[in-house]
Tab-separated table of C-alpha atoms in Angstrom:
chain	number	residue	atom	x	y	z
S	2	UNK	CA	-5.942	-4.005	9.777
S	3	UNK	CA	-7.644	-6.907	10.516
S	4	UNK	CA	-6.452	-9.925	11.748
S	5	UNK	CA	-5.197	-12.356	8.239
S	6	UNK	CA	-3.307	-15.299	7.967
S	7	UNK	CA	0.092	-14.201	6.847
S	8	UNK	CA	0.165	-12.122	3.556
S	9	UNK	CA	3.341	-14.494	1.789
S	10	UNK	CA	2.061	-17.703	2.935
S	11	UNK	CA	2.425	-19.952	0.158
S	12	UNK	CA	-0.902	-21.982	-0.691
S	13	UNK	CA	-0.919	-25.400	1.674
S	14	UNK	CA	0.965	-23.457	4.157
S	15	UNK	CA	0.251	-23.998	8.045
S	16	UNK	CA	0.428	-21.373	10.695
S	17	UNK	CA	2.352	-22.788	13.664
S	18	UNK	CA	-0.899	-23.367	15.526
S	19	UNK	CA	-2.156	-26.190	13.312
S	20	UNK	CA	1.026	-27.802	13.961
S	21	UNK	CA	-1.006	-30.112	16.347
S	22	UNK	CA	1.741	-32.810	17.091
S	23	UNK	CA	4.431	-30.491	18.058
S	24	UNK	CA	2.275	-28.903	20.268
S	25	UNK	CA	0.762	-31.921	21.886
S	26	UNK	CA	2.772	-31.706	25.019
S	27	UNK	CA	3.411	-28.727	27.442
S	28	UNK	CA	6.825	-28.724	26.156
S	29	UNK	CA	5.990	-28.163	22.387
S	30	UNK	CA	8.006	-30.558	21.249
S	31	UNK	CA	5.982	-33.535	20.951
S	32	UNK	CA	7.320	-35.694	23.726
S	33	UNK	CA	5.775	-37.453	26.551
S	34	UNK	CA	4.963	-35.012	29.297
S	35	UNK	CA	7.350	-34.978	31.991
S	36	UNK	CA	7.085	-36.033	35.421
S	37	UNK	CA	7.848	-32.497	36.348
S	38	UNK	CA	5.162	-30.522	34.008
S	39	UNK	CA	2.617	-28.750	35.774
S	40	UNK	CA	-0.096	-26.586	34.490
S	41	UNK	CA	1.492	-23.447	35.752
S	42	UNK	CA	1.783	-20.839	32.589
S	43	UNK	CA	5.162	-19.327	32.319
S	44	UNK	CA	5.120	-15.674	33.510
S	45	UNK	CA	3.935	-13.153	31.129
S	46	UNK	CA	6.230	-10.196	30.064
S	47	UNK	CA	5.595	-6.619	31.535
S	48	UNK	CA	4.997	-5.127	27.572
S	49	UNK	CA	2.384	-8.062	27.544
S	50	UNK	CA	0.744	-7.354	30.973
S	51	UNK	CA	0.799	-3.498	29.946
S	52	UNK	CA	-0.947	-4.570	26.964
S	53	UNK	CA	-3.450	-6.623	28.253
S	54	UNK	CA	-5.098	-3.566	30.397
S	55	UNK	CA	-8.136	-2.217	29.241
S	56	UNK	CA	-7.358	1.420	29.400
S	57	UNK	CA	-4.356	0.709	26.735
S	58	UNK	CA	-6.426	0.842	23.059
S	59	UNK	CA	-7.838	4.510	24.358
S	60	UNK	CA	-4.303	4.947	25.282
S	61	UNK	CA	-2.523	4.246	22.212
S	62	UNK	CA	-6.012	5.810	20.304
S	63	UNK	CA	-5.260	9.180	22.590
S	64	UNK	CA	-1.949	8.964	21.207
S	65	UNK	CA	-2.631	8.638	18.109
S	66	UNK	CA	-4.912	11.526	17.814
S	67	UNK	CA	-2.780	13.483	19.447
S	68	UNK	CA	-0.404	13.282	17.227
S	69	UNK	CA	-2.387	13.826	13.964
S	70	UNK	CA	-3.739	16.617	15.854
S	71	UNK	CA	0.325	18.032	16.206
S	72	UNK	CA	0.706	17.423	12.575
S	73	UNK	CA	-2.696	19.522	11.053
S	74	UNK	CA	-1.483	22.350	13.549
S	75	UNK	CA	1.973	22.304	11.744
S	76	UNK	CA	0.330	22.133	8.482
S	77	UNK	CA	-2.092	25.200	9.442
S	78	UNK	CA	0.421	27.063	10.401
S	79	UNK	CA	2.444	26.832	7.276
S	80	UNK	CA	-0.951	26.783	5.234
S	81	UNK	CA	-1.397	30.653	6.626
S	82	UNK	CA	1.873	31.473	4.976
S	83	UNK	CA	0.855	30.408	1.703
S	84	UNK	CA	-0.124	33.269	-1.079
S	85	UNK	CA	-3.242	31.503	-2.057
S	86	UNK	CA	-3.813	34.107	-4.906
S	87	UNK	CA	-0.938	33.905	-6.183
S	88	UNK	CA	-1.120	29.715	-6.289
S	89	UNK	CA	-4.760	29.299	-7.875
S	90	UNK	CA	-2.779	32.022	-10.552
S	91	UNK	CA	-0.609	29.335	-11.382
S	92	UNK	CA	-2.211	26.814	-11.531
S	93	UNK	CA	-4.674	28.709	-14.212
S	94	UNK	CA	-1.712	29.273	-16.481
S	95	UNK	CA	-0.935	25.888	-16.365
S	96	UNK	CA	-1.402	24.511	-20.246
S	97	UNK	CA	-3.770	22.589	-21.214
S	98	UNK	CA	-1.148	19.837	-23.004
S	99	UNK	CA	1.202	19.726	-19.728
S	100	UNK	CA	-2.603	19.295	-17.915
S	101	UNK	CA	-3.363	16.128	-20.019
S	102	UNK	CA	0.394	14.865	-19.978
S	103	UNK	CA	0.319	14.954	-16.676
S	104	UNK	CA	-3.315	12.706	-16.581
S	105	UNK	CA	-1.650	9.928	-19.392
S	106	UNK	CA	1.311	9.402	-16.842
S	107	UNK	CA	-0.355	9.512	-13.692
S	108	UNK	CA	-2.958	7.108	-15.830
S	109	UNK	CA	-0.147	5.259	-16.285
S	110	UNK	CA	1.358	4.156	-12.986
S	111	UNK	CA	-2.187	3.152	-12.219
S	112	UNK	CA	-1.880	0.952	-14.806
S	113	UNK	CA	1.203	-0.656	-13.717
S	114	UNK	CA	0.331	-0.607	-10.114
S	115	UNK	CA	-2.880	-3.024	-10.975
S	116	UNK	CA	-0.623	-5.582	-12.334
S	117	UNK	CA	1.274	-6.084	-8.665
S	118	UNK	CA	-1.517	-8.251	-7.781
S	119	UNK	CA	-0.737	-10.761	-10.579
S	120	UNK	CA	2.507	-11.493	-9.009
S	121	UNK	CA	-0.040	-12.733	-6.060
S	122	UNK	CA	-2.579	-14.603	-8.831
S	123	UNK	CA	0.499	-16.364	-10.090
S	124	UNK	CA	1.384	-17.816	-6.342
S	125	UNK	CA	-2.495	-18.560	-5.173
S	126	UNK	CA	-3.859	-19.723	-8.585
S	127	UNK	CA	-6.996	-18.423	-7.695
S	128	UNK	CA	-8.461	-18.535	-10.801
S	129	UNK	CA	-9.520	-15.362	-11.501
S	130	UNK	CA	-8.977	-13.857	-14.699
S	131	UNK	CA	-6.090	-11.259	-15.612
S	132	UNK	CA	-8.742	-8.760	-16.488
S	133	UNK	CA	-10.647	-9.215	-13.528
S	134	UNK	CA	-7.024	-9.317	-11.424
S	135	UNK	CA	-6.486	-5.802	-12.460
S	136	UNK	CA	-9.689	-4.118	-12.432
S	137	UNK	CA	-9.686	-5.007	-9.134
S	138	UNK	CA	-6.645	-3.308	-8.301
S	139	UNK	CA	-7.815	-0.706	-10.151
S	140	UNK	CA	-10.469	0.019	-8.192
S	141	UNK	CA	-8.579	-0.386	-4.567
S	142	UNK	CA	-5.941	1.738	-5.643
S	143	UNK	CA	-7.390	4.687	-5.433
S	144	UNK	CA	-8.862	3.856	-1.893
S	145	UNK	CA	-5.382	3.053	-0.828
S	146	UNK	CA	-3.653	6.289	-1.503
S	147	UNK	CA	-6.699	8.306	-0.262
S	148	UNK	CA	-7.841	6.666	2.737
S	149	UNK	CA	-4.872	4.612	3.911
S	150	UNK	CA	-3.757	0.994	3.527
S	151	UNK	CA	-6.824	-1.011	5.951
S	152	UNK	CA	-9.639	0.737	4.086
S	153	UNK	CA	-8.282	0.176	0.163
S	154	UNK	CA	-5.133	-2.363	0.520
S	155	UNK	CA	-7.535	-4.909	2.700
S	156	UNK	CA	-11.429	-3.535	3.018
S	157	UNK	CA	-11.930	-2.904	-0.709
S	158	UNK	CA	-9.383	-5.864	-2.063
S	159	UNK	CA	-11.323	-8.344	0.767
S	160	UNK	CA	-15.084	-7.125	-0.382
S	161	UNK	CA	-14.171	-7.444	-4.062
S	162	UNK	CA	-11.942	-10.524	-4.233
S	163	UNK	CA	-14.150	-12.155	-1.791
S	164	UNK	CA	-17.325	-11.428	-4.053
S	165	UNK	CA	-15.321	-13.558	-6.553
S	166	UNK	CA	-15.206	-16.441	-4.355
S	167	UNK	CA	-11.521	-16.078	-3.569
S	168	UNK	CA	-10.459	-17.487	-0.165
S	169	UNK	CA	-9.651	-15.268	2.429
S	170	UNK	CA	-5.946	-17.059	2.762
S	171	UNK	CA	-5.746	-15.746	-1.134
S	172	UNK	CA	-6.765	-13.128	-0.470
S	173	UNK	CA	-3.922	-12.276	2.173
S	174	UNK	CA	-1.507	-13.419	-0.006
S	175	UNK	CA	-1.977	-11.463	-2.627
S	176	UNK	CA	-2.173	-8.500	-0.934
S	177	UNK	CA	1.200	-9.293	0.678
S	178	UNK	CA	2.482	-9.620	-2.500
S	179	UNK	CA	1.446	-6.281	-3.654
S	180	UNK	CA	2.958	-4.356	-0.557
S	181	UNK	CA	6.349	-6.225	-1.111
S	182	UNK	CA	6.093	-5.532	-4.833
S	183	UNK	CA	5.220	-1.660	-4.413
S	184	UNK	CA	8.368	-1.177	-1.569
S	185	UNK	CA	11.072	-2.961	-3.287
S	186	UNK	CA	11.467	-0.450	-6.039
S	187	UNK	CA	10.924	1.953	-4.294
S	188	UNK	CA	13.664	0.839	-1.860
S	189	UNK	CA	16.229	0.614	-5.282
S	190	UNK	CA	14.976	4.061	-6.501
S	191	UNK	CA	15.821	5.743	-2.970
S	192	UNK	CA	18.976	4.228	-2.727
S	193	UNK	CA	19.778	5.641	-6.584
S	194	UNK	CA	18.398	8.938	-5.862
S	195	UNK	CA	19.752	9.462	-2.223
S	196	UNK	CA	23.044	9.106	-3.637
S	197	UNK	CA	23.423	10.414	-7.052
S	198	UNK	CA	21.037	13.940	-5.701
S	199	UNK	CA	20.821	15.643	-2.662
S	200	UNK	CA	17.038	17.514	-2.109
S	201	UNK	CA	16.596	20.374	-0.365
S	202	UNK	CA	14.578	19.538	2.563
S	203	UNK	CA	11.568	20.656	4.641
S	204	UNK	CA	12.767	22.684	7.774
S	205	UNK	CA	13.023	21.060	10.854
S	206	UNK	CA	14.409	17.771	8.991
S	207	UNK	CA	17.412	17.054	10.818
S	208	UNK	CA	18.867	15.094	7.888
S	209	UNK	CA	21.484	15.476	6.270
S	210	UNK	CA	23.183	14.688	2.909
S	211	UNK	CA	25.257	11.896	4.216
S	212	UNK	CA	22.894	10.723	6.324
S	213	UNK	CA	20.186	10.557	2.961
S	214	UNK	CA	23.093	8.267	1.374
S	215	UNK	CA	23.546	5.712	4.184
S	216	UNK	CA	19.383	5.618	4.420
S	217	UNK	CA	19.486	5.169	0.702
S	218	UNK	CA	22.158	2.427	0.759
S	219	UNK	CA	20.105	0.589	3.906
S	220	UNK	CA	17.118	0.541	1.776
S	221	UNK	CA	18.569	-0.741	-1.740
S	222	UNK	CA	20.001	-3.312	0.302
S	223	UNK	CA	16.844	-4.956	1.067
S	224	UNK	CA	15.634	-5.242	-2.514
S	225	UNK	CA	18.958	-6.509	-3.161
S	226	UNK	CA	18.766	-9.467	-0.337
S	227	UNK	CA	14.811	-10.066	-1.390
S	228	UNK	CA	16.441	-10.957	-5.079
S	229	UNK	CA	19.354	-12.679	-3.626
S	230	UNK	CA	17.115	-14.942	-1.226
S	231	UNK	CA	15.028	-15.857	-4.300
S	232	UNK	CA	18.556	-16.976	-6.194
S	233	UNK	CA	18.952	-19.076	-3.303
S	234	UNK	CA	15.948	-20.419	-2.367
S	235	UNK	CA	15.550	-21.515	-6.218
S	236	UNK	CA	11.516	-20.915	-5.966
S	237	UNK	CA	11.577	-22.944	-2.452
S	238	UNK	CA	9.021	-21.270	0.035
S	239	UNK	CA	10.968	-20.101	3.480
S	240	UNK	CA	9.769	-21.168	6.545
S	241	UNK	CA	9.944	-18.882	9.200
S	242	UNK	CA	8.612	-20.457	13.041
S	243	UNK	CA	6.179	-22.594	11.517
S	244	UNK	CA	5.165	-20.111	9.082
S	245	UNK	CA	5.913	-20.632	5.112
S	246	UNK	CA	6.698	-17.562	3.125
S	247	UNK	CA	6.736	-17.771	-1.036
S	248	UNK	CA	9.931	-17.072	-2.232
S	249	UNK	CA	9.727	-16.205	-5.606
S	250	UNK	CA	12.392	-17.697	-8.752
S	251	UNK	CA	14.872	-14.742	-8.877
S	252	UNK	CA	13.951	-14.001	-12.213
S	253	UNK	CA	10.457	-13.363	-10.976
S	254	UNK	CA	11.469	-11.212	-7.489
S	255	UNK	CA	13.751	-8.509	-10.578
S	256	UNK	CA	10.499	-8.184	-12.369
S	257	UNK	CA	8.813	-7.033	-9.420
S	258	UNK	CA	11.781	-4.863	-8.450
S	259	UNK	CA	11.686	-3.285	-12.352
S	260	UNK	CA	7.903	-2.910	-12.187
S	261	UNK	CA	7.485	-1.696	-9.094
S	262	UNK	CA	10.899	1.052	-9.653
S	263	UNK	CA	9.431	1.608	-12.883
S	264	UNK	CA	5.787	2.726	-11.366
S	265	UNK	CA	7.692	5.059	-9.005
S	266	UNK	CA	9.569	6.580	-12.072
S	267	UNK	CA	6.097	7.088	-13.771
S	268	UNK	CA	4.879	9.160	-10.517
S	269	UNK	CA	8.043	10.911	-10.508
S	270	UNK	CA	7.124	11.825	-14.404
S	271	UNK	CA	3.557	12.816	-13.649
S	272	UNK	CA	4.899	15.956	-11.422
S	273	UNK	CA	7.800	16.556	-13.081
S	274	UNK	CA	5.465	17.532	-16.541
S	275	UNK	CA	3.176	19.397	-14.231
S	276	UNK	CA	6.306	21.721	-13.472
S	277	UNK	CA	6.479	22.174	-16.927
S	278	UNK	CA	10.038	20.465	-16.907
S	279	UNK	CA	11.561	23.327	-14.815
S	280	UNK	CA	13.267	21.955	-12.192
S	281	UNK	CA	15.531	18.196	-12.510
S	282	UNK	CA	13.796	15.180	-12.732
S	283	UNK	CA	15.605	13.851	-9.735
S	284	UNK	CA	13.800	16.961	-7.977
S	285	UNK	CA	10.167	15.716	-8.697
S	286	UNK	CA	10.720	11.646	-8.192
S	287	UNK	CA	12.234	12.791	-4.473
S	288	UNK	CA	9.289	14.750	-3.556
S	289	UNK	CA	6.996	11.925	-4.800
S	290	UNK	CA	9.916	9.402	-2.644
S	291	UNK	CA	10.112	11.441	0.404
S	292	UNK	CA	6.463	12.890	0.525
S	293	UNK	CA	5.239	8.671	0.309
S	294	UNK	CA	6.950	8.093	3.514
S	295	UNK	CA	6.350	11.187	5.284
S	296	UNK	CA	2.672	10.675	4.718
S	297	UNK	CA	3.099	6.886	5.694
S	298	UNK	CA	4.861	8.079	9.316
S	299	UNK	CA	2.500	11.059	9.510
S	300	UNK	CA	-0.661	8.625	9.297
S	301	UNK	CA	-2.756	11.362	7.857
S	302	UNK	CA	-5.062	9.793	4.798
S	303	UNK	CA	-3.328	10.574	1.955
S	304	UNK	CA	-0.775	12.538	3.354
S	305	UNK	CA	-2.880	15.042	2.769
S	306	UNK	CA	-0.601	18.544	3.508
S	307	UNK	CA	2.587	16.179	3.834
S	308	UNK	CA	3.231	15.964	-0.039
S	309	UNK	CA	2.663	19.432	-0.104
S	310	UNK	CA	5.243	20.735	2.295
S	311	UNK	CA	7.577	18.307	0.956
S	312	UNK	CA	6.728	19.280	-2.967
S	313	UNK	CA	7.751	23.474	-1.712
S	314	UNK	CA	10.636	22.341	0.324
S	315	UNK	CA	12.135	20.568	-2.419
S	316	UNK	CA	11.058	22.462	-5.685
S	317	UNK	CA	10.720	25.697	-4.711
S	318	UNK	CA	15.020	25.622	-5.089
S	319	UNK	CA	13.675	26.203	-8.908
S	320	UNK	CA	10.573	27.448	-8.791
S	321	UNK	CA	8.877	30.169	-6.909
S	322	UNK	CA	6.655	28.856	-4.092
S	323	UNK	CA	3.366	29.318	-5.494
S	324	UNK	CA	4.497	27.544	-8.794
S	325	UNK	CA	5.768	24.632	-6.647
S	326	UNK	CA	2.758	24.412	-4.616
S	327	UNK	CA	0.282	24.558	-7.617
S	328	UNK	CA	1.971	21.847	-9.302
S	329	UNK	CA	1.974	19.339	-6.213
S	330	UNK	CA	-1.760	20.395	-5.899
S	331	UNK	CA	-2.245	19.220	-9.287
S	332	UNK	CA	-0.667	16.314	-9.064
S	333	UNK	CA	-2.827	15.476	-6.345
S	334	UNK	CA	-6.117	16.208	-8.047
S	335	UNK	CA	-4.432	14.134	-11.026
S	336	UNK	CA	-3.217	11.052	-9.248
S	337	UNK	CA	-5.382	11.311	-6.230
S	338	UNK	CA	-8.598	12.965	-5.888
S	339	UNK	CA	-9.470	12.278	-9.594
S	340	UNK	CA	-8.882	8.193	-9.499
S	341	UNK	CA	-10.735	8.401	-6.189
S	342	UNK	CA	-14.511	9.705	-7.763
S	343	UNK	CA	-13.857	6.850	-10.618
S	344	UNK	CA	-13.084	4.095	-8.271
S	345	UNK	CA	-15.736	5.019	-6.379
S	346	UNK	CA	-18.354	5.395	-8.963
S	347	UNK	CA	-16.892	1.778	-10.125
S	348	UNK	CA	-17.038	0.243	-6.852
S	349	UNK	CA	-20.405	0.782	-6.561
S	350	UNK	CA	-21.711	-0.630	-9.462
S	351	UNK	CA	-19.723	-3.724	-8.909
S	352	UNK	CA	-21.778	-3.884	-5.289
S	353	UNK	CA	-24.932	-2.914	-7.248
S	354	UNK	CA	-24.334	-5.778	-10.014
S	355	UNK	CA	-23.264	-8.023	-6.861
S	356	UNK	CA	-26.758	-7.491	-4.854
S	357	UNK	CA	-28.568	-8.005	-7.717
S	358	UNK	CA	-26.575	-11.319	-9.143
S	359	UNK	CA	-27.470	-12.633	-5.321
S	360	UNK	CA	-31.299	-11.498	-5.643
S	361	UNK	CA	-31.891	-13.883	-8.327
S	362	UNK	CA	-29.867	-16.370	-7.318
S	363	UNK	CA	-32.234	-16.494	-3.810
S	364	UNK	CA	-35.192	-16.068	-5.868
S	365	UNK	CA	-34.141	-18.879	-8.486
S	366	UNK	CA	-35.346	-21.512	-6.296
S	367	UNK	CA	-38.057	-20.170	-5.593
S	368	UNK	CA	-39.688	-19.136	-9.248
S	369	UNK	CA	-38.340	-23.097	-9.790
S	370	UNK	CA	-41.052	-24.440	-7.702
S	371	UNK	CA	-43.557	-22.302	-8.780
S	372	UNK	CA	-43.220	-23.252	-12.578
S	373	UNK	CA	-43.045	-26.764	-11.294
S	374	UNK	CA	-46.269	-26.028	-9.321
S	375	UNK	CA	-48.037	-24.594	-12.589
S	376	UNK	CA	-46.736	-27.852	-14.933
S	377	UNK	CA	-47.933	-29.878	-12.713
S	378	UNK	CA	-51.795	-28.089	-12.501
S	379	UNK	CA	-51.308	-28.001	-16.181
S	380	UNK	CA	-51.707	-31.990	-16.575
């Protein structure tokens, strides 16, 4: 992810470096330089100097792909036990009505997803429409789930927004917004879930009931402590080392916490009416819970294979396997795959219509003079 001022940074906000008279002396604090400074840095830390050797990006990249590499041989593994006839089976008998009601929900947490970012509009005032807010969204949606946060919750936000002539600060801010906004109901729902149900769990999950209930109550507590910061803050940013985070009136920081629960609770809908209602509500809305995290510490795009094992693990307690699998499967296609090949499709006509809009405005200047040119051979 690249390199952004920082994503809650109210508007007018300075990073600690600007902070030029603080900084004026070696100490930092603004006074006259003692008698004593001397130009000698203060020693660097042994993370920092193991950091700062070359050979430590391929390290950490080595790493990296050596762990994805772990996780696809898992995933093969457990693919090769899968009756593939017998899943493509189900997913043909699958109805045509619980194939469309499972499209108008999945339609319809995309729809409440694309209005996170006008929680950011609201704090930047960058001027852009409410439309325009949430077609945007819209389109980097998609990108996000598929291909991971930096290519659709920064590339595709950045290239559209900044097309729009929003500032790159904005557009860091709003996207901060959005994360928060997406995790804090989720955080609530978890807690709720964690405690009320207990899921039956992938193997090799060394988690228990109990320990799903402490997690749960960890997590609801930080929703809880965003809302009660914004009661006490009274709409004041918070300034953190320099660095000035918008704090939201608490009435505003619950509506992202019931929008952003209430989005989860859509997903959660979308697969449950792909099971055909078999198996308890609670069932589907923890697969879609626990498969979003799994995939987020597995760093596989998508999750692809993640969701999966989770979706068996969990509903195959009430459904056979293959019925399980087919109905995660078509979640995907619904909520993933499908949004993907619009998004795209939109994405590049809103680059087409861009080059173009920036074509004539280079050649306006241009066909200017020469009309001037042919007035002036006229007289």
């Amino acid at each position: 992810m690249a390199a952004a001022p920082s994503p809650l940074s109210v508007p007018g906000g300075y990073p600690a470096g600007q902070e030029a008279a603080r900084t004026a002396s070696p100490g930092g604090s603004g006074d006259p330089p003692s008698a004593f400074a001397t130009d000698r840095k203060p020693p660097a830390s042994r993370w920092r100097r193991l950091t700062s050797h070359r050979w430590w990006p391929w390290a950490m990249t080595a790493v990296s792909i050596a762990f994805i590499v772990f996780v696809i041989t898992l995933l093969v593994r457990q693919a090769r036990t899968v009756d593939w006839q017998a899943v493509w089976a189900s997913f043909l008998a699958l109805p045509v009505p619980v194939l469309l009601l499972g499209g108008a929900l999945a339609l319809a947490s995309h729809l409440l997803y694309s209005t996170f970012d006008l929680f950011g509009r609201f704090y930047t005032r960058h001027g852009l429409p409410v439309p325009r807010t949430v077609g945007i969204t819209l389109i980097a949606y998609p990108f996000t789930l598929n291909l991971g946060s930096i290519i659709g919750g920064v590339t595709v936000r950045y290239r559209l927004y900044s097309q729009q002539g929003v500032s790159v600060a904005a557009i860091g801010q709003v996207i901060g917004m959005s994360i928060l906004t997406n995790w804090l109901g989720y955080f609530v729902l978890a807690g709720a879930v964690f405690w009320l149900w207990s899921p039956q769990l992938p193997e090799g999950w060394h988690v228990g009931p109990e320990h799903l209930r402490w997690i749960g109550t960890a997590l609801a507590a930080i929703s809880l402590l965003y809302v009660l910061a914004c009661l006490l803050r009274r709409g004041q940013p918070l300034q953190v080392r320099g660095q000035k985070f918008a704090m939201p009136d608490w009435r505003v920081g619950l509506l992202q916490v019931a929008v952003s629960a209430l989005n989860w609770m859509v997903m959660g809908a979308a697969l449950w009416a792909l099971t055909q209602q078999r198996v308890p509500y609670a069932a589907a809305l923890a697969t879609v819970l626990l498969g979003a995290v799994a995939g987020l510490i597995s760093r596989i795009p998508a999750g692809l294979g993640v969701l999966e094992a989770v979706g068996v693990a969990v509903l195959s307690a009430y459904l056979p396997a293959p019925q399980a699998l087919a109905s995660v499967l078509t979640y995907r296609t619904l909520y993933f795959f499908l949004p993907l090949g619009l998004a795209a499709l939109a994405f590049g006509g809103v680059e087409l219509l861009g080059r173009r809009r920036a074509g004539a405005a280079a050649a306006a200047p241009a066909k200017a003079k020469a009309q001037k040119g042919l007035q002036r051979n006229q007289y």
